Structure formats: structure tokens, C-alpha cells
mmCIF file of C-alpha atoms and ligand atoms in Angstrom:
data_model
loop_
_atom_site.group_PDB
_atom_site.id
_atom_site.type_symbol
_atom_site.label_atom_id
_atom_site.label_comp_id
_atom_site.label_asym_id
_atom_site.label_seq_id
_atom_site.Cartn_x
_atom_site.Cartn_y
_atom_site.Cartn_z
ATOM 1 C CA MET A 1 17.542 -6.989 36.096
ATOM 2 C CA LYS A 2 19.835 -4.348 34.863
ATOM 3 C CA GLU A 3 19.058 -0.719 35.593
ATOM 4 C CA ARG A 4 18.044 1.141 32.523
ATOM 5 C CA PRO A 5 21.190 2.964 31.312
ATOM 6 C CA SER A 6 20.850 6.543 30.282
ATOM 7 C CA PHE A 7 21.578 7.815 26.858
ATOM 8 C CA PRO A 8 24.861 9.811 26.872
ATOM 9 C CA ALA A 9 23.683 12.674 24.813
ATOM 10 C CA ARG A 10 20.915 15.228 25.352
ATOM 11 C CA LEU A 11 17.884 14.759 23.067
ATOM 12 C CA ASP A 12 16.401 18.236 23.229
ATOM 13 C CA THR A 13 19.001 20.307 21.404
ATOM 14 C CA THR A 14 19.393 18.783 17.984
ATOM 15 C CA LEU A 15 17.454 19.853 14.978
ATOM 16 C CA ALA A 16 16.458 17.366 12.334
ATOM 17 C CA LYS A 17 19.084 17.017 9.603
ATOM 18 C CA ASN A 18 16.922 14.578 7.752
ATOM 19 C CA ARG A 19 14.233 15.688 5.461
ATOM 20 C CA PRO A 20 11.015 16.370 7.406
ATOM 21 C CA HIS A 21 8.212 13.846 6.930
ATOM 22 C CA PRO A 22 5.914 15.217 4.302
ATOM 23 C CA SER A 23 2.879 14.629 6.604
ATOM 24 C CA GLY A 24 4.236 17.182 9.024
ATOM 25 C CA THR A 25 5.106 16.490 12.600
ATOM 26 C CA VAL A 26 2.311 14.102 13.388
ATOM 27 C CA MET A 27 1.531 11.199 11.098
ATOM 28 C CA PRO A 28 -2.168 11.138 10.774
ATOM 29 C CA LEU A 29 -4.217 7.989 10.631
ATOM 30 C CA ALA A 30 -5.613 7.278 7.205
ATOM 31 C CA PRO A 31 -9.268 8.298 7.254
ATOM 32 C CA ARG A 32 -11.711 5.482 7.483
ATOM 33 C CA GLY A 33 -13.269 4.549 4.206
ATOM 34 C CA GLN A 34 -10.102 4.994 2.159
ATOM 35 C CA ALA A 35 -9.328 1.400 2.395
ATOM 36 C CA GLY A 36 -10.344 0.698 -1.231
ATOM 37 C CA PRO A 37 -11.899 -2.429 -2.343
ATOM 38 C CA LEU A 38 -10.848 -4.417 0.735
ATOM 39 C CA THR A 39 -13.277 -2.832 3.103
ATOM 40 C CA GLY A 40 -15.997 -5.362 3.762
ATOM 41 C CA ALA A 41 -14.859 -7.408 0.878
ATOM 42 C CA ALA A 42 -12.454 -9.915 2.360
ATOM 43 C CA LYS A 43 -13.763 -13.102 3.966
ATOM 44 C CA THR A 44 -11.762 -15.428 6.042
ATOM 45 C CA VAL A 45 -11.728 -19.160 6.319
ATOM 46 C CA ALA A 46 -11.407 -20.455 9.840
ATOM 47 C CA PRO A 47 -8.138 -22.270 10.330
ATOM 48 C CA LYS A 48 -8.410 -26.048 10.552
ATOM 49 C CA SER A 49 -8.703 -27.215 14.114
ATOM 50 C CA GLY A 50 -5.366 -28.003 15.667
ATOM 51 C CA VAL A 51 -3.513 -25.778 13.216
ATOM 52 C CA SER A 52 -2.380 -22.644 15.004
ATOM 53 C CA SER A 53 -1.336 -20.957 11.812
ATOM 54 C CA VAL A 54 -2.231 -18.097 9.671
ATOM 55 C CA PRO A 55 -5.736 -17.689 8.533
ATOM 56 C CA VAL A 56 -6.300 -18.014 4.847
ATOM 57 C CA PRO A 57 -8.229 -14.960 3.754
ATOM 58 C CA GLN A 58 -10.386 -15.441 0.701
ATOM 59 C CA GLY A 59 -10.382 -12.491 -1.649
ATOM 60 C CA LEU A 60 -6.963 -11.569 -0.347
ATOM 61 C CA GLY A 61 -5.207 -14.510 -1.998
ATOM 62 C CA MET A 62 -4.598 -13.975 -5.701
ATOM 63 C CA ASP A 63 -5.533 -10.324 -5.598
ATOM 64 C CA SER A 64 -3.633 -9.271 -2.464
ATOM 65 C CA LEU A 65 -0.689 -8.343 -4.638
ATOM 66 C CA ALA A 66 -2.776 -5.725 -6.347
ATOM 67 C CA VAL A 67 -4.012 -4.435 -2.956
ATOM 68 C CA ARG A 68 -0.432 -4.264 -1.719
ATOM 69 C CA GLN A 69 0.620 -2.428 -4.861
ATOM 70 C CA ARG A 70 -1.982 0.192 -4.123
ATOM 71 C CA MET A 71 -0.620 0.474 -0.578
ATOM 72 C CA VAL A 72 2.855 0.857 -2.018
ATOM 73 C CA GLN A 73 1.696 3.662 -4.323
ATOM 74 C CA LYS A 74 0.285 5.440 -1.246
ATOM 75 C CA LEU A 75 3.577 4.969 0.632
ATOM 76 C CA ALA A 76 5.432 6.437 -2.332
ATOM 77 C CA GLY A 77 2.893 9.287 -2.261
ATOM 78 C CA GLN A 78 3.805 9.931 1.331
ATOM 79 C CA GLY A 79 7.395 10.320 0.413
ATOM 80 C CA VAL A 80 9.013 6.878 0.635
ATOM 81 C CA THR A 81 11.425 6.566 -2.240
ATOM 82 C CA ASP A 82 13.871 3.714 -1.402
ATOM 83 C CA PRO A 83 13.073 1.079 -4.097
ATOM 84 C CA LEU A 84 14.131 -1.821 -1.963
ATOM 85 C CA VAL A 85 11.807 -0.673 0.868
ATOM 86 C CA LEU A 86 8.891 -0.224 -1.478
ATOM 87 C CA SER A 87 9.435 -3.647 -3.115
ATOM 88 C CA ALA A 88 9.634 -5.269 0.350
ATOM 89 C CA MET A 89 6.438 -3.613 1.425
ATOM 90 C CA GLY A 90 4.896 -4.859 -1.823
ATOM 91 C CA SER A 91 6.029 -8.426 -1.278
ATOM 92 C CA ILE A 92 5.352 -9.184 2.341
ATOM 93 C CA GLU A 93 1.739 -10.152 2.961
ATOM 94 C CA ARG A 94 0.708 -8.089 5.955
ATOM 95 C CA HIS A 95 -2.623 -9.851 6.187
ATOM 96 C CA ARG A 96 -0.866 -13.034 7.301
ATOM 97 C CA PHE A 97 0.372 -11.274 10.478
ATOM 98 C CA VAL A 98 -2.975 -10.010 11.829
ATOM 99 C CA ASP A 99 -5.875 -11.912 13.391
ATOM 100 C CA SER A 100 -8.500 -13.283 10.956
ATOM 101 C CA GLY A 101 -11.025 -10.665 12.022
ATOM 102 C CA LEU A 102 -8.667 -7.837 10.968
ATOM 103 C CA VAL A 103 -7.493 -9.030 7.564
ATOM 104 C CA ASN A 104 -9.755 -6.643 5.737
ATOM 105 C CA GLN A 105 -7.868 -3.753 7.397
ATOM 106 C CA ALA A 106 -4.431 -5.249 6.785
ATOM 107 C CA TYR A 107 -3.506 -2.845 4.043
ATOM 108 C CA GLU A 108 -4.928 0.288 5.525
ATOM 109 C CA ASP A 109 -2.312 2.625 6.986
ATOM 110 C CA THR A 110 -3.280 1.822 10.467
ATOM 111 C CA SER A 111 -1.833 0.055 13.489
ATOM 112 C CA LEU A 112 -3.752 -3.004 14.583
ATOM 113 C CA PRO A 113 -3.847 -5.044 17.791
ATOM 114 C CA ILE A 114 -1.692 -8.199 17.815
ATOM 115 C CA GLY A 115 -2.544 -9.446 21.377
ATOM 116 C CA LEU A 116 -1.078 -8.917 24.834
ATOM 117 C CA GLY A 117 -1.821 -5.168 24.531
ATOM 118 C CA GLN A 118 0.668 -4.695 21.603
ATOM 119 C CA THR A 119 0.169 -3.499 18.097
ATOM 120 C CA ILE A 120 1.555 -3.978 14.644
ATOM 121 C CA SER A 121 2.846 -0.634 13.363
ATOM 122 C CA LYS A 122 1.235 1.233 10.494
ATOM 123 C CA PRO A 123 2.784 0.509 7.080
ATOM 124 C CA GLY A 124 3.586 4.189 6.721
ATOM 125 C CA VAL A 125 5.658 4.196 9.927
ATOM 126 C CA VAL A 126 7.316 0.788 9.118
ATOM 127 C CA SER A 127 8.415 1.972 5.653
ATOM 128 C CA ARG A 128 9.482 5.420 6.920
ATOM 129 C CA MET A 129 11.604 3.979 9.677
ATOM 130 C CA ILE A 130 13.229 1.342 7.517
ATOM 131 C CA GLU A 131 14.008 3.919 4.848
ATOM 132 C CA LEU A 132 15.698 6.056 7.507
ATOM 133 C CA LEU A 133 17.543 3.008 8.802
ATOM 134 C CA ARG A 134 18.958 2.245 5.364
ATOM 135 C CA ASN A 135 20.222 5.751 5.036
ATOM 136 C CA GLY A 136 20.364 5.596 1.243
ATOM 137 C CA ALA A 137 21.922 2.193 0.841
ATOM 138 C CA THR A 138 21.623 0.911 -2.643
ATOM 139 C CA GLY A 139 21.616 -2.800 -2.072
ATOM 140 C CA PRO A 140 20.731 -4.764 1.045
ATOM 141 C CA MET A 141 22.291 -3.259 4.139
ATOM 142 C CA GLY A 142 24.236 -5.344 6.623
ATOM 143 C CA ARG A 143 23.114 -6.848 9.912
ATOM 144 C CA VAL A 144 20.089 -5.328 11.578
ATOM 145 C CA LEU A 145 18.830 -5.627 15.207
ATOM 146 C CA GLU A 146 15.111 -5.116 15.758
ATOM 147 C CA ILE A 147 13.777 -4.607 19.273
ATOM 148 C CA GLY A 148 10.181 -5.611 19.562
ATOM 149 C CA THR A 149 9.393 -8.522 17.132
ATOM 150 C CA GLY A 150 5.684 -8.376 17.904
ATOM 151 C CA CYS A 151 3.888 -10.382 15.244
ATOM 152 C CA GLY A 152 7.039 -10.533 13.089
ATOM 153 C CA TYR A 153 5.839 -8.329 10.250
ATOM 154 C CA GLN A 154 8.588 -5.720 10.350
ATOM 155 C CA ALA A 155 11.163 -8.485 10.743
ATOM 156 C CA ALA A 156 9.925 -9.978 7.480
ATOM 157 C CA VAL A 157 10.094 -6.626 5.744
ATOM 158 C CA LEU A 158 13.649 -6.120 7.080
ATOM 159 C CA SER A 159 14.711 -9.549 5.791
ATOM 160 C CA ARG A 160 14.209 -8.188 2.231
ATOM 161 C CA VAL A 161 16.435 -5.160 2.743
ATOM 162 C CA ALA A 162 19.237 -6.350 5.077
ATOM 163 C CA THR A 163 21.597 -9.309 5.002
ATOM 164 C CA GLU A 164 20.698 -10.618 8.482
ATOM 165 C CA VAL A 165 17.924 -9.649 10.873
ATOM 166 C CA TYR A 166 18.108 -10.325 14.644
ATOM 167 C CA SER A 167 14.771 -9.604 16.229
ATOM 168 C CA ILE A 168 14.111 -9.642 19.997
ATOM 169 C CA GLU A 169 10.766 -9.838 21.815
ATOM 170 C CA ARG A 170 10.223 -9.734 25.613
ATOM 171 C CA LEU A 171 6.757 -11.315 25.565
ATOM 172 C CA LYS A 172 6.937 -15.092 25.054
ATOM 173 C CA GLY A 173 3.352 -15.208 23.551
ATOM 174 C CA LEU A 174 4.319 -12.787 20.848
ATOM 175 C CA HIS A 175 7.725 -14.467 20.243
ATOM 176 C CA ASP A 176 5.941 -17.697 19.625
ATOM 177 C CA LYS A 177 3.290 -16.034 17.476
ATOM 178 C CA ALA A 178 6.055 -14.391 15.293
ATOM 179 C CA ARG A 179 7.718 -17.783 14.908
ATOM 180 C CA ASP A 180 4.425 -19.271 13.705
ATOM 181 C CA ASN A 181 3.761 -16.353 11.385
ATOM 182 C CA LEU A 182 7.238 -16.408 9.863
ATOM 183 C CA ARG A 183 7.643 -20.201 9.515
ATOM 184 C CA PRO A 184 5.816 -20.472 6.142
ATOM 185 C CA LEU A 185 7.851 -17.593 4.726
ATOM 186 C CA ARG A 186 11.082 -19.596 5.289
ATOM 187 C CA LEU A 187 13.340 -16.579 5.716
ATOM 188 C CA PRO A 188 16.785 -17.965 6.566
ATOM 189 C CA ASN A 189 18.240 -14.582 7.442
ATOM 190 C CA VAL A 190 15.730 -13.831 10.252
ATOM 191 C CA HIS A 191 16.786 -14.870 13.747
ATOM 192 C CA LEU A 192 14.105 -14.579 16.424
ATOM 193 C CA LEU A 193 15.239 -14.139 20.036
ATOM 194 C CA PHE A 194 13.217 -14.209 23.254
ATOM 195 C CA GLY A 195 14.608 -11.807 25.831
ATOM 196 C CA ASP A 196 14.898 -8.180 27.032
ATOM 197 C CA GLY A 197 15.921 -6.180 23.990
ATOM 198 C CA MET A 198 17.163 -3.353 26.231
ATOM 199 C CA ALA A 199 20.413 -5.439 26.478
ATOM 200 C CA GLY A 200 20.551 -5.753 22.706
ATOM 201 C CA TYR A 201 22.063 -8.931 21.291
ATOM 202 C CA PRO A 202 25.886 -8.589 21.297
ATOM 203 C CA LYS A 203 26.435 -11.907 19.508
ATOM 204 C CA GLY A 204 24.831 -10.631 16.361
ATOM 205 C CA GLY A 205 26.600 -7.309 16.284
ATOM 206 C CA PRO A 206 28.050 -4.929 15.471
ATOM 207 C CA TYR A 207 24.985 -3.814 13.573
ATOM 208 C CA ALA A 208 24.708 -1.710 10.506
ATOM 209 C CA GLY A 209 21.228 -0.767 11.788
ATOM 210 C CA ILE A 210 19.235 -0.922 14.990
ATOM 211 C CA ILE A 211 15.494 -0.317 14.906
ATOM 212 C CA SER A 212 13.181 -0.204 17.884
ATOM 213 C CA ALA A 213 9.385 -0.734 17.658
ATOM 214 C CA ALA A 214 9.008 0.372 21.323
ATOM 215 C CA GLY A 215 9.749 3.716 22.875
ATOM 216 C CA GLY A 216 11.519 4.464 26.111
ATOM 217 C CA ASP A 217 12.659 7.532 28.105
ATOM 218 C CA ALA A 218 16.232 6.963 27.098
ATOM 219 C CA LEU A 219 18.269 4.823 24.753
ATOM 220 C CA PRO A 220 19.904 1.846 26.349
ATOM 221 C CA GLN A 221 23.689 2.214 26.172
ATOM 222 C CA ALA A 222 23.883 -1.395 24.919
ATOM 223 C CA TRP A 223 22.323 -0.334 21.620
ATOM 224 C CA ILE A 224 24.933 2.399 21.055
ATOM 225 C CA ASP A 225 27.650 -0.020 21.961
ATOM 226 C CA GLN A 226 26.410 -2.674 19.548
ATOM 227 C CA LEU A 227 26.026 -0.253 16.653
ATOM 228 C CA ALA A 228 28.847 -0.418 14.065
ATOM 229 C CA VAL A 229 30.759 2.707 13.263
ATOM 230 C CA GLY A 230 28.964 3.922 10.154
ATOM 231 C CA GLY A 231 25.734 2.378 11.444
ATOM 232 C CA ARG A 232 22.468 4.037 12.216
ATOM 233 C CA LEU A 233 19.846 3.595 14.975
ATOM 234 C CA VAL A 234 16.182 4.545 14.564
ATOM 235 C CA ALA A 235 13.952 4.498 17.651
ATOM 236 C CA PRO A 236 10.994 6.265 19.149
ATOM 237 C CA VAL A 237 11.946 8.075 22.382
ATOM 238 C CA VAL A 238 9.960 10.087 24.877
ATOM 239 C CA HIS A 239 10.315 13.736 23.876
ATOM 240 C CA ALA A 240 8.518 16.983 24.653
ATOM 241 C CA GLY A 241 5.675 15.343 26.530
ATOM 242 C CA GLY A 242 5.092 12.734 23.747
ATOM 243 C CA GLN A 243 7.230 10.544 21.591
ATOM 244 C CA ALA A 244 9.404 11.393 18.581
ATOM 245 C CA LEU A 245 11.562 9.442 16.180
ATOM 246 C CA LEU A 246 15.229 9.586 17.109
ATOM 247 C CA VAL A 247 17.959 8.887 14.543
ATOM 248 C CA VAL A 248 21.495 8.345 15.815
ATOM 249 C CA ASP A 249 24.446 7.907 13.465
ATOM 250 C CA LYS A 250 27.606 6.427 14.917
ATOM 251 C CA THR A 251 30.609 7.972 13.199
ATOM 252 C CA ALA A 252 34.320 7.721 13.757
ATOM 253 C CA GLN A 253 34.044 11.210 15.252
ATOM 254 C CA GLY A 254 31.230 10.288 17.607
ATOM 255 C CA LEU A 255 27.414 10.223 17.728
ATOM 256 C CA ARG A 256 25.251 12.447 15.604
ATOM 257 C CA GLN A 257 21.576 12.589 16.457
ATOM 258 C CA SER A 258 18.395 14.006 15.031
ATOM 259 C CA ILE A 259 14.881 14.178 16.412
ATOM 260 C CA LEU A 260 12.265 13.860 13.714
ATOM 261 C CA GLU A 261 8.500 13.731 13.692
ATOM 262 C CA ALA A 262 6.130 12.745 16.545
ATOM 263 C CA VAL A 263 5.167 9.080 16.650
ATOM 264 C CA HIS A 264 3.090 6.843 18.895
ATOM 265 C CA PHE A 265 4.604 3.519 19.898
ATOM 266 C CA VAL A 266 4.036 1.082 22.738
ATOM 267 C CA PRO A 267 6.393 1.527 25.691
ATOM 268 C CA LEU A 268 9.790 -0.053 25.890
ATOM 269 C CA LYS A 269 9.798 -2.235 28.965
ATOM 270 C CA SER A 270 12.468 -4.139 30.744
ATOM 271 C CA GLY A 271 12.512 -7.816 31.677
ATOM 272 C CA VAL A 272 10.578 -10.613 30.040
ATOM 273 C CA ALA A 273 7.048 -11.888 30.505
HETATM 274 N N1 SAH B 1 7.641 -4.788 14.927
HETATM 275 C C1 SAH B 1 6.412 -5.264 15.472
HETATM 276 C C2 SAH B 1 5.796 -4.222 16.342
HETATM 277 C C3 SAH B 1 5.422 -4.776 17.685
HETATM 278 S S1 SAH B 1 4.941 -3.571 18.912
HETATM 279 C C4 SAH B 1 5.547 -5.834 14.439
HETATM 280 O O1 SAH B 1 5.802 -5.688 13.246
HETATM 281 O O2 SAH B 1 4.492 -6.393 14.798
HETATM 282 C C5 SAH B 1 6.449 -3.477 19.821
HETATM 283 C C6 SAH B 1 6.908 -4.686 20.586
HETATM 284 O O3 SAH B 1 7.982 -4.338 21.385
HETATM 285 C C7 SAH B 1 5.849 -5.324 21.558
HETATM 286 O O4 SAH B 1 5.597 -6.606 21.089
HETATM 287 C C8 SAH B 1 6.543 -5.245 22.837
HETATM 288 O O5 SAH B 1 6.317 -6.465 23.644
HETATM 289 C C9 SAH B 1 8.008 -5.258 22.485
HETATM 290 N N2 SAH B 1 8.937 -4.754 23.520
HETATM 291 C C10 SAH B 1 8.743 -3.655 24.399
HETATM 292 N N3 SAH B 1 9.908 -3.593 25.191
HETATM 293 C C11 SAH B 1 10.738 -4.591 24.736
HETATM 294 C C12 SAH B 1 12.034 -5.001 25.181
HETATM 295 N N4 SAH B 1 12.726 -4.404 26.198
HETATM 296 N N5 SAH B 1 12.644 -6.019 24.533
HETATM 297 C C13 SAH B 1 12.005 -6.655 23.502
HETATM 298 N N6 SAH B 1 10.784 -6.343 23.058
HETATM 299 C C14 SAH B 1 10.123 -5.351 23.708
#
């Protein structure tokens, strides 16, 4: 396995150039009980035996659009303004990506377990990071590399805001789960890859955007190399005893980086399992 390359620039000196997140430095969990009509309301139907697929939640079928629209209103209230991001968050059914026992929490602003010790990120963090990644693009942005497919939710959201999405996962069990979750959505621009995302995926690059759902001590050099000039990388990194969002812009003059708010992501690990 390759050694983890170190990031060429220091992380501790740069002040945020992007607007601060309106929730301050730490993004709080939504208080329990603010889930709206979903709490306790949604029932699930057990999947037919032999069918590994997505549970069909009753009460989240026809009216899940309304529930998502309420979620989108909250995201807008938290400061997300990119119309393409908001409409993507409104169209992708997050409840299809979580286990049947968790569907009634699917539209709360909370991370949820997806198996193998990993989590699906909070909608607030997904939308915030994708908005940063798009950097004000008006239409769909170009090719995007996602590190950490997990259950595939963020890849599905990305498919609505970018021309092509390459998403890598190092855990076979989750790579397979994402494939199962995404199959019914038929998203021809999403390419799922099984492997160590620390090496990136040079064949799909150069990328207009690289987004990581796992945080390491340093950014792999491969990510910087595979970023297009004019492209942007958004990733959690270890910073000041915790984790913070790092934004790196690759310009013709070199790299420009900003450290933004504190976040809490699963660790970036090397190798596959
Ligand atoms: N975007 C995902 C979030 C999954 S959590 C979703 O929407 O569900 C982050 C994921 O990153 C985990 O599944 C973890 O296994 C994966 N991960 C960690 N290090 C990785 C690496 N080096 N390469 C690829 N995936 C990695």
C-alpha cells in the first residue's frame, strides 16, 4: 500500500475566505422532536424475501415529497442558496438509503448509521459541502470525484448537480449496498468504484470538484493532482484537535485554501476491506 502523502501546504495559517456558516463554528444536531410529522408516523413494509432492496416505507411514499420540501426549507433557512443544490436535496429520496428501522428519521438533520461503523452525513452538511463544491456554478458543474460512497446518497445528490460523478468506497459491503440503493434510480452519470480513494481515480479526471466524506490528517497529493485548474476540493481534515472543512481552489497561480467550520466525519482510511 502506498504511504499517505502529505499535503503540500500548511493548514493552520489560512483564514476562511468563504462566508462563515450561519450556525457558527460547530454545526449543531437538530434537537429531537423537531422532525415534524414523520416522527413515529412512518411505517415500513418488510422487503419481500430474497429481495435485498430498498424498504418501501408506507406514509413516506406519496407524501415524502412534502417532507423533503420541509427539509429543503430548513436547509435554505440555514443559509444554503444554490437552487440546483436545493432542488437536488428535494428530489433525492433519502429514506431509500437508510435501513428500514430508520426511515422515520431520514429527513431529520442528523447523521444515521449505514452499517460497518459508517454513517450517512446530515442533510445540512451534504448540502453545505456540495454548495461549496459548486462554487457558484449556475448550471451543472463538470466531473466530480467523491471519496466515500457509503450508502450512495451523496452520490445521488451529486448526480443532479454535476455532469459525471465518480464515487469510490473502500468497504466492499458498502460499495455493494450503494449499488443496490442506486440501481432503481437509474443514474447514468454515476460511476461507483471499489478501491482506496486516497489514490483518487485518475481515469475520470481532471475533476471540476473533489469531495470527501471521510477526514484524514492530510490531503492525499493524488487529489490535488487530479483536480482541474479552476477546480475546487472540499474535505474534512484533522485540525486544531478536531476536524474542520477544508476548501482548496486550484488556480493557474497555485493552490488557495480556506479552513471553515468544525465538522465530524468518519476517518479516512487507507486500503480496502
Ligand atoms: N457519502 C456517504 C457518506 C459515507 S461515510 C453517504 O452519502 O452515505 C464515509 C465513507 O468513506 C465510509 O463509507 C468509509 O468507508 C469511506 N472511506 C473512508 N476512507 C476511504 C478511502 N480511503 N477510500 C474510499 N472510501 C473511504
